[in-house]
């Protein structure tokens, strides 16, 4: 957890297999493990924190016994209704992050491309059913000044 108490919004993901998910996020996104708290059963993680791109992400194994018997982990198809967005600074980083995620087992759901809104953008679904999107602003293109028509 962050060292100082702050007003933050931190994504908290439920996964089926938190230990495997941490290993995947390390390989796919260069995540750094901050901490893990094993559950009483010794098999699952009650809570863990990783950092991706310098920001905290919390995760835990699924505990249906604390959710009225219902699973909170997303099904691998179609997956979670929430997308984790990684804001990058350079357009080439979008392709790099997607390629690394795919190499680690993710599936591309939207190939990286320059978009009309001014970003390079692409998306994947990880092996745990979570969606991730990556975007970076495209360089601003200076438009040449319009030529004035000569009056006849």
Coordinates of N, CA and C in Angstrom, one line a residue:
X1 N 0.8 -1.2 0.0 CA 0.0 0.0 0.0 C 0.9 1.2 0.0
X2 N 0.4 2.3 -0.6 CA 1.2 3.5 -0.6 C 1.7 3.9 0.8
X3 N 3.0 4.4 0.9 CA 3.6 4.7 2.2 C 2.8 5.8 2.9
X4 N 2.3 6.8 2.2 CA 1.6 7.9 2.8 C 0.1 7.6 2.5
X5 N -0.8 8.0 3.4 CA -2.2 8.0 3.1 C -2.5 9.2 2.2
X6 N -3.1 8.9 1.1 CA -3.4 9.9 0.1 C -4.8 9.7 -0.4
X7 N -5.4 10.7 -1.1 CA -6.6 10.5 -1.8 C -6.3 9.9 -3.1
X8 N -6.5 8.7 -3.3 CA -6.2 8.0 -4.6 C -7.3 7.1 -5.0
X9 N -7.3 6.8 -6.3 CA -8.2 5.8 -6.9 C -7.2 4.7 -7.3
X10 N -7.2 3.5 -6.7 CA -6.3 2.5 -7.1 C -7.1 1.3 -7.6
X11 N -6.8 0.8 -8.8 CA -7.5 -0.4 -9.3 C -7.2 -1.6 -8.5
X12 N -8.3 -2.3 -8.2 CA -8.2 -3.5 -7.4 C -8.8 -4.7 -8.2
X13 N -7.9 -5.6 -8.6 CA -8.4 -6.6 -9.5 C -8.5 -8.0 -8.8
X14 N -9.6 -8.7 -9.0 CA -9.8 -10.0 -8.5 C -9.4 -11.0 -9.7
X15 N -8.5 -11.9 -9.3 CA -8.1 -12.9 -10.4 C -8.2 -14.3 -9.8
X16 N -8.3 -15.2 -10.7 CA -8.2 -16.6 -10.4 C -6.7 -17.0 -10.5
X17 N -6.0 -17.0 -9.4 CA -4.6 -17.3 -9.4 C -3.7 -16.1 -9.3
X18 N -3.7 -15.5 -8.1 CA -3.0 -14.2 -7.9 C -1.5 -14.3 -8.1
X19 N -1.0 -15.5 -7.6 CA 0.5 -15.7 -7.7 C 0.9 -15.7 -9.1
X20 N 0.1 -16.5 -10.0 CA 0.4 -16.5 -11.4 C 0.2 -15.2 -12.1
X21 N -0.8 -14.5 -11.6 CA -1.1 -13.1 -12.2 C 0.1 -12.2 -12.0
X22 N 0.6 -12.2 -10.7 CA 1.7 -11.3 -10.4 C 2.9 -11.7 -11.3
X23 N 3.2 -12.9 -11.5 CA 4.3 -13.4 -12.4 C 4.0 -12.9 -13.8
X24 N 2.8 -13.0 -14.3 CA 2.4 -12.6 -15.6 C 2.6 -11.0 -15.8
X25 N 2.2 -10.3 -14.8 CA 2.3 -8.8 -14.9 C 3.7 -8.3 -14.8
X26 N 4.6 -9.1 -14.1 CA 6.0 -8.8 -14.1 C 6.6 -9.0 -15.5
X27 N 6.2 -10.1 -16.1 CA 6.7 -10.4 -17.5 C 6.1 -9.5 -18.5
X28 N 4.8 -9.3 -18.5 CA 4.1 -8.5 -19.5 C 4.3 -7.0 -19.4
X29 N 4.4 -6.5 -18.2 CA 4.4 -5.0 -18.0 C 5.6 -4.5 -17.2
X30 N 6.5 -5.4 -16.8 CA 7.6 -5.0 -16.0 C 7.1 -4.6 -14.6
X31 N 6.0 -5.2 -14.1 CA 5.5 -4.8 -12.8 C 6.5 -5.2 -11.7
X32 N 6.5 -4.4 -10.7 CA 7.3 -4.6 -9.5 C 6.4 -5.0 -8.3
X33 N 6.7 -6.1 -7.7 CA 5.9 -6.5 -6.5 C 6.3 -5.7 -5.3
X34 N 5.3 -5.1 -4.7 CA 5.5 -4.3 -3.5 C 5.2 -5.2 -2.3
X35 N 4.1 -5.9 -2.2 CA 3.8 -6.8 -1.1 C 2.8 -7.8 -1.5
X36 N 2.8 -8.9 -0.6 CA 1.7 -9.9 -0.8 C 1.3 -10.4 0.6
X37 N 0.0 -10.6 0.8 CA -0.5 -11.1 2.1 C -1.2 -12.4 1.8
X38 N -0.7 -13.5 2.2 CA -1.3 -14.8 2.0 C -2.6 -14.9 2.8
X39 N -3.5 -15.7 2.3 CA -4.8 -16.0 3.0 C -4.5 -17.0 4.0
X40 N -5.5 -17.2 4.9 CA -5.3 -18.2 6.0 C -5.2 -19.6 5.4
X41 N -5.8 -19.9 4.2 CA -5.7 -21.2 3.7 C -4.3 -21.5 3.2
X42 N -3.4 -20.5 3.1 CA -2.0 -20.7 2.6 C -1.9 -21.0 1.1
X43 N -3.1 -21.0 0.4 CA -3.1 -21.3 -1.0 C -3.3 -20.0 -1.9
X44 N -4.1 -19.1 -1.3 CA -4.5 -17.9 -2.1 C -3.9 -16.7 -1.5
X45 N -3.9 -15.6 -2.2 CA -3.5 -14.3 -1.7 C -4.7 -13.5 -1.3
X46 N -4.7 -13.0 -0.1 CA -5.8 -12.1 0.4 C -5.6 -10.7 -0.2
X47 N -4.4 -10.3 -0.4 CA -4.1 -9.0 -0.9 C -2.7 -8.9 -1.4
X48 N -2.5 -8.2 -2.5 CA -1.1 -8.0 -3.0 C -1.1 -6.6 -3.7
X49 N 0.1 -6.0 -3.7 CA 0.2 -4.7 -4.4 C 1.4 -4.9 -5.4
X50 N 1.2 -4.4 -6.6 CA 2.3 -4.3 -7.6 C 2.3 -2.9 -8.1
X51 N 3.4 -2.5 -8.7 CA 3.4 -1.2 -9.4 C 3.7 -1.5 -10.9
X52 N 2.9 -0.8 -11.7 CA 3.0 -0.9 -13.1 C 3.2 0.6 -13.6
X53 N 4.3 0.8 -14.3 CA 4.5 2.1 -14.8 C 4.5 3.2 -13.7
X54 N 5.0 2.8 -12.5 CA 5.1 3.7 -11.4 C 3.8 3.9 -10.6
X55 N 2.8 3.1 -10.9 CA 1.5 3.3 -10.2 C 1.0 2.0 -9.6
X56 N 0.4 2.1 -8.4 CA -0.1 1.0 -7.7 C -1.3 0.3 -8.3
X57 N -1.3 -1.0 -8.3 CA -2.4 -1.8 -8.7 C -2.5 -2.9 -7.6
X58 N -3.7 -3.1 -7.0 CA -3.9 -4.1 -6.0 C -4.6 -5.3 -6.6
X59 N -4.3 -6.5 -6.1 CA -5.0 -7.6 -6.6 C -5.1 -8.7 -5.5
X60 N -6.1 -9.6 -5.7 CA -6.3 -10.7 -4.8 C -6.8 -11.9 -5.5
X61 N -6.7 -13.0 -4.9 CA -7.4 -14.2 -5.4 C -8.9 -14.0 -5.2
X62 N -9.7 -14.8 -5.9 CA -11.1 -14.8 -5.8 C -11.5 -15.5 -4.5
X63 N -12.4 -14.9 -3.7 CA -12.9 -15.4 -2.5 C -14.4 -15.4 -2.5
X64 N -15.0 -16.4 -3.3 CA -16.5 -16.4 -3.4 C -17.2 -16.6 -2.0
X65 N -16.5 -17.2 -1.1 CA -17.1 -17.4 0.3 C -17.3 -16.1 1.0
X66 N -16.7 -15.0 0.5 CA -16.9 -13.7 1.1 C -17.8 -12.8 0.2
X67 N -18.3 -13.4 -0.8 CA -19.1 -12.6 -1.8 C -20.4 -13.4 -2.1
X68 N -21.0 -13.9 -1.0 CA -22.2 -14.6 -1.2 C -22.2 -15.8 -2.1
X69 N -21.0 -16.4 -2.2 CA -20.8 -17.6 -3.1 C -20.6 -17.3 -4.5
X70 N -20.6 -16.0 -4.9 CA -20.4 -15.7 -6.3 C -18.9 -15.3 -6.6
X71 N -18.5 -15.8 -7.7 CA -17.1 -15.4 -8.1 C -17.0 -14.0 -8.6
X72 N -15.9 -13.3 -8.2 CA -15.7 -11.9 -8.7 C -14.6 -11.9 -9.8
X73 N -13.9 -13.0 -10.0 CA -12.9 -13.1 -11.1 C -13.6 -13.1 -12.4
X74 N -13.1 -12.3 -13.4 CA -13.8 -12.3 -14.7 C -13.6 -13.6 -15.4
X75 N -14.6 -14.0 -16.1 CA -14.5 -15.1 -17.0 C -13.6 -14.7 -18.1
X76 N -12.8 -15.6 -18.7 CA -11.9 -15.3 -19.7 C -12.6 -14.9 -21.0
X77 N -13.8 -15.2 -21.1 CA -14.6 -14.7 -22.3 C -16.0 -14.3 -21.9
X78 N -16.3 -13.0 -22.1 CA -15.6 -11.9 -22.7 C -14.6 -11.2 -21.8
X79 N -14.6 -11.5 -20.5 CA -13.6 -10.9 -19.6 C -14.3 -9.8 -18.8
X80 N -13.5 -9.0 -18.1 CA -13.9 -8.0 -17.2 C -14.6 -6.8 -18.0
X81 N -15.6 -6.2 -17.4 CA -16.2 -5.0 -18.1 C -15.4 -3.8 -17.8
X82 N -14.3 -3.9 -17.1 CA -13.4 -2.7 -16.8 C -12.2 -2.9 -17.6
X83 N -11.7 -1.8 -18.1 CA -10.4 -1.8 -18.8 C -9.4 -1.0 -18.0
X84 N -8.2 -1.6 -17.8 CA -7.1 -0.9 -17.2 C -6.4 -0.1 -18.3
X85 N -6.3 1.2 -18.1 CA -5.7 2.0 -19.2 C -4.3 2.5 -18.7
X86 N -3.3 2.3 -19.6 CA -1.9 2.7 -19.3 C -1.6 3.9 -20.2
X87 N -1.4 5.0 -19.6 CA -1.1 6.2 -20.4 C 0.4 6.3 -20.5
X88 N 0.9 6.3 -21.8 CA 2.3 6.3 -22.1 C 2.6 7.7 -22.7
X89 N 3.9 8.0 -22.8 CA 4.3 9.3 -23.3 C 4.7 9.3 -24.8
X90 N 5.2 8.2 -25.3 CA 5.6 8.1 -26.7 C 4.8 7.1 -27.5
X91 N 4.4 7.4 -28.7 CA 3.6 6.5 -29.5 C 4.2 5.1 -29.7
X92 N 5.6 5.0 -29.8 CA 6.2 3.7 -30.0 C 6.1 2.8 -28.8
X93 N 5.9 3.4 -27.6 CA 5.7 2.6 -26.4 C 4.4 1.8 -26.4
X94 N 3.4 2.3 -27.1 CA 2.2 1.5 -27.2 C 2.5 0.2 -27.9
X95 N 3.2 0.2 -29.0 CA 3.5 -1.1 -29.7 C 4.4 -2.0 -28.8
X96 N 5.4 -1.3 -28.1 CA 6.3 -2.1 -27.3 C 5.5 -2.8 -26.1
X97 N 4.6 -2.1 -25.4 CA 3.9 -2.6 -24.3 C 3.0 -3.8 -24.8
X98 N 2.3 -3.6 -25.9 CA 1.5 -4.6 -26.5 C 2.3 -5.9 -26.9
X99 N 3.4 -5.7 -27.6 CA 4.2 -6.8 -28.0 C 4.7 -7.6 -26.8
X100 N 5.1 -6.9 -25.7 CA 5.6 -7.6 -24.5 C 4.5 -8.4 -23.8
X101 N 3.3 -7.8 -23.8 CA 2.1 -8.5 -23.2 C 1.8 -9.7 -24.0
X102 N 1.8 -9.6 -25.3 CA 1.4 -10.7 -26.2 C 2.5 -11.8 -26.0
X103 N 3.7 -11.5 -25.9 CA 4.8 -12.5 -25.7 C 4.6 -13.2 -24.4
X104 N 4.0 -12.5 -23.4 CA 3.7 -13.1 -22.1 C 2.4 -13.9 -22.0
X105 N 1.6 -13.9 -23.2 CA 0.4 -14.7 -23.2 C -0.9 -13.9 -23.4
X106 N -0.8 -12.6 -23.5 CA -2.1 -11.8 -23.8 C -2.5 -12.0 -25.2
X107 N -3.8 -11.6 -25.5 CA -4.4 -11.6 -26.8 C -4.7 -10.2 -27.2
X108 N -4.4 -9.8 -28.4 CA -4.7 -8.5 -28.9 C -6.2 -8.4 -29.2
X109 N -6.8 -7.4 -28.7 CA -8.2 -7.1 -29.0 C -8.4 -5.9 -29.9
X110 N -7.4 -5.1 -29.9 CA -7.4 -3.9 -30.9 C -6.0 -3.6 -31.2
X111 N -5.6 -3.9 -32.4 CA -4.2 -3.6 -32.8 C -3.8 -2.2 -32.7
X112 N -2.6 -1.9 -32.3 CA -2.1 -0.5 -32.1 C -2.2 0.2 -33.5
X113 N -2.8 1.4 -33.4 CA -2.9 2.2 -34.6 C -3.0 3.7 -34.2
X114 N -2.7 4.6 -35.1 CA -2.9 6.0 -34.9 C -4.4 6.3 -35.0
X115 N -5.0 6.9 -34.0 CA -6.4 7.1 -34.0 C -6.8 8.6 -34.3
X116 N -8.0 8.8 -34.7 CA -8.5 10.1 -35.1 C -8.5 11.1 -34.0
X117 N -8.5 10.6 -32.7 CA -8.5 11.5 -31.6 C -7.2 12.0 -31.2
X118 N -6.1 11.6 -31.9 CA -4.8 12.1 -31.7 C -3.9 11.3 -30.9
X119 N -4.2 10.0 -30.6 CA -3.4 9.1 -29.9 C -3.0 7.9 -30.7
X120 N -1.9 7.2 -30.4 CA -1.7 5.9 -30.8 C -2.3 5.0 -29.7
X121 N -3.1 4.0 -30.1 CA -3.9 3.3 -29.1 C -4.0 1.9 -29.6
X122 N -4.0 1.0 -28.6 CA -4.2 -0.5 -28.8 C -4.7 -1.1 -27.5
X123 N -5.1 -2.4 -27.6 CA -5.7 -3.0 -26.4 C -5.4 -4.5 -26.5
X124 N -5.4 -5.1 -25.3 CA -5.2 -6.6 -25.1 C -6.1 -7.1 -24.0
X125 N -6.3 -8.4 -24.0 CA -6.9 -9.1 -22.9 C -5.9 -10.1 -22.3
X126 N -5.6 -10.0 -21.0 CA -4.6 -10.8 -20.4 C -5.2 -12.2 -20.1
X127 N -4.3 -13.2 -19.8 CA -4.8 -14.6 -19.6 C -5.7 -14.7 -18.4
X128 N -5.9 -13.7 -17.6 CA -6.8 -13.7 -16.4 C -8.1 -13.1 -16.7
X129 N -8.4 -12.6 -18.0 CA -9.6 -12.1 -18.4 C -9.7 -10.6 -18.2
X130 N -8.7 -9.9 -17.8 CA -8.7 -8.5 -17.6 C -8.3 -7.8 -18.9
X131 N -8.9 -6.7 -19.2 CA -8.6 -5.9 -20.4 C -7.7 -4.8 -20.1
X132 N -6.7 -4.5 -21.0 CA -5.7 -3.5 -20.8 C -5.7 -2.7 -22.1
X133 N -5.6 -1.4 -22.0 CA -5.5 -0.5 -23.2 C -4.3 0.4 -23.0
X134 N -3.6 0.8 -24.1 CA -2.4 1.6 -24.0 C -2.6 2.7 -25.0
X135 N -2.2 3.9 -24.6 CA -2.3 5.1 -25.4 C -1.2 6.1 -25.2
X136 N -0.8 6.8 -26.2 CA 0.2 7.9 -26.1 C -0.2 8.9 -27.2
X137 N 0.0 10.2 -26.8 CA -0.4 11.2 -27.8 C 0.6 11.2 -29.0
X138 N 0.0 11.4 -30.2 CA 0.7 11.5 -31.4 C 1.3 12.9 -31.5
X139 N 2.5 13.1 -32.1 CA 3.0 14.4 -32.3 C 2.0 15.3 -33.0
X140 N 2.0 16.6 -32.6 CA 1.1 17.5 -33.2 C 1.7 17.9 -34.6
X141 N 0.9 17.8 -35.6 CA 1.3 18.2 -37.0 C 0.9 19.6 -37.2
X142 N 1.9 20.4 -37.5 CA 1.6 21.8 -37.8 C 1.1 21.9 -39.2
X143 N -0.1 22.5 -39.3 CA -0.7 22.7 -40.7 C -0.1 23.9 -41.3
X144 N 0.2 23.8 -42.6 CA 0.7 25.0 -43.3 C -0.4 26.0 -43.4
X145 N -0.1 27.3 -43.3 CA -1.1 28.3 -43.4 C -1.8 28.2 -44.8
X146 N -3.0 28.5 -44.8 CA -3.8 28.4 -46.1 C -3.3 29.6 -47.0
X147 N -3.2 29.3 -48.3 CA -2.8 30.4 -49.2 C -4.0 31.2 -49.5
X148 N -3.7 32.5 -49.5 CA -4.8 33.4 -49.9 C -5.0 33.5 -51.4
X149 N -6.2 33.4 -51.9 CA -6.5 33.5 -53.3 C -6.3 35.0 -53.7
X150 N -5.7 35.2 -54.8 CA -5.6 36.6 -55.3 C -6.9 37.0 -55.9
X151 N -7.3 38.2 -55.6 CA -8.5 38.8 -56.2 C -8.3 39.1 -57.7
X152 N -9.3 38.8 -58.6 CA -9.2 39.1 -60.0 C -9.7 40.4 -60.3

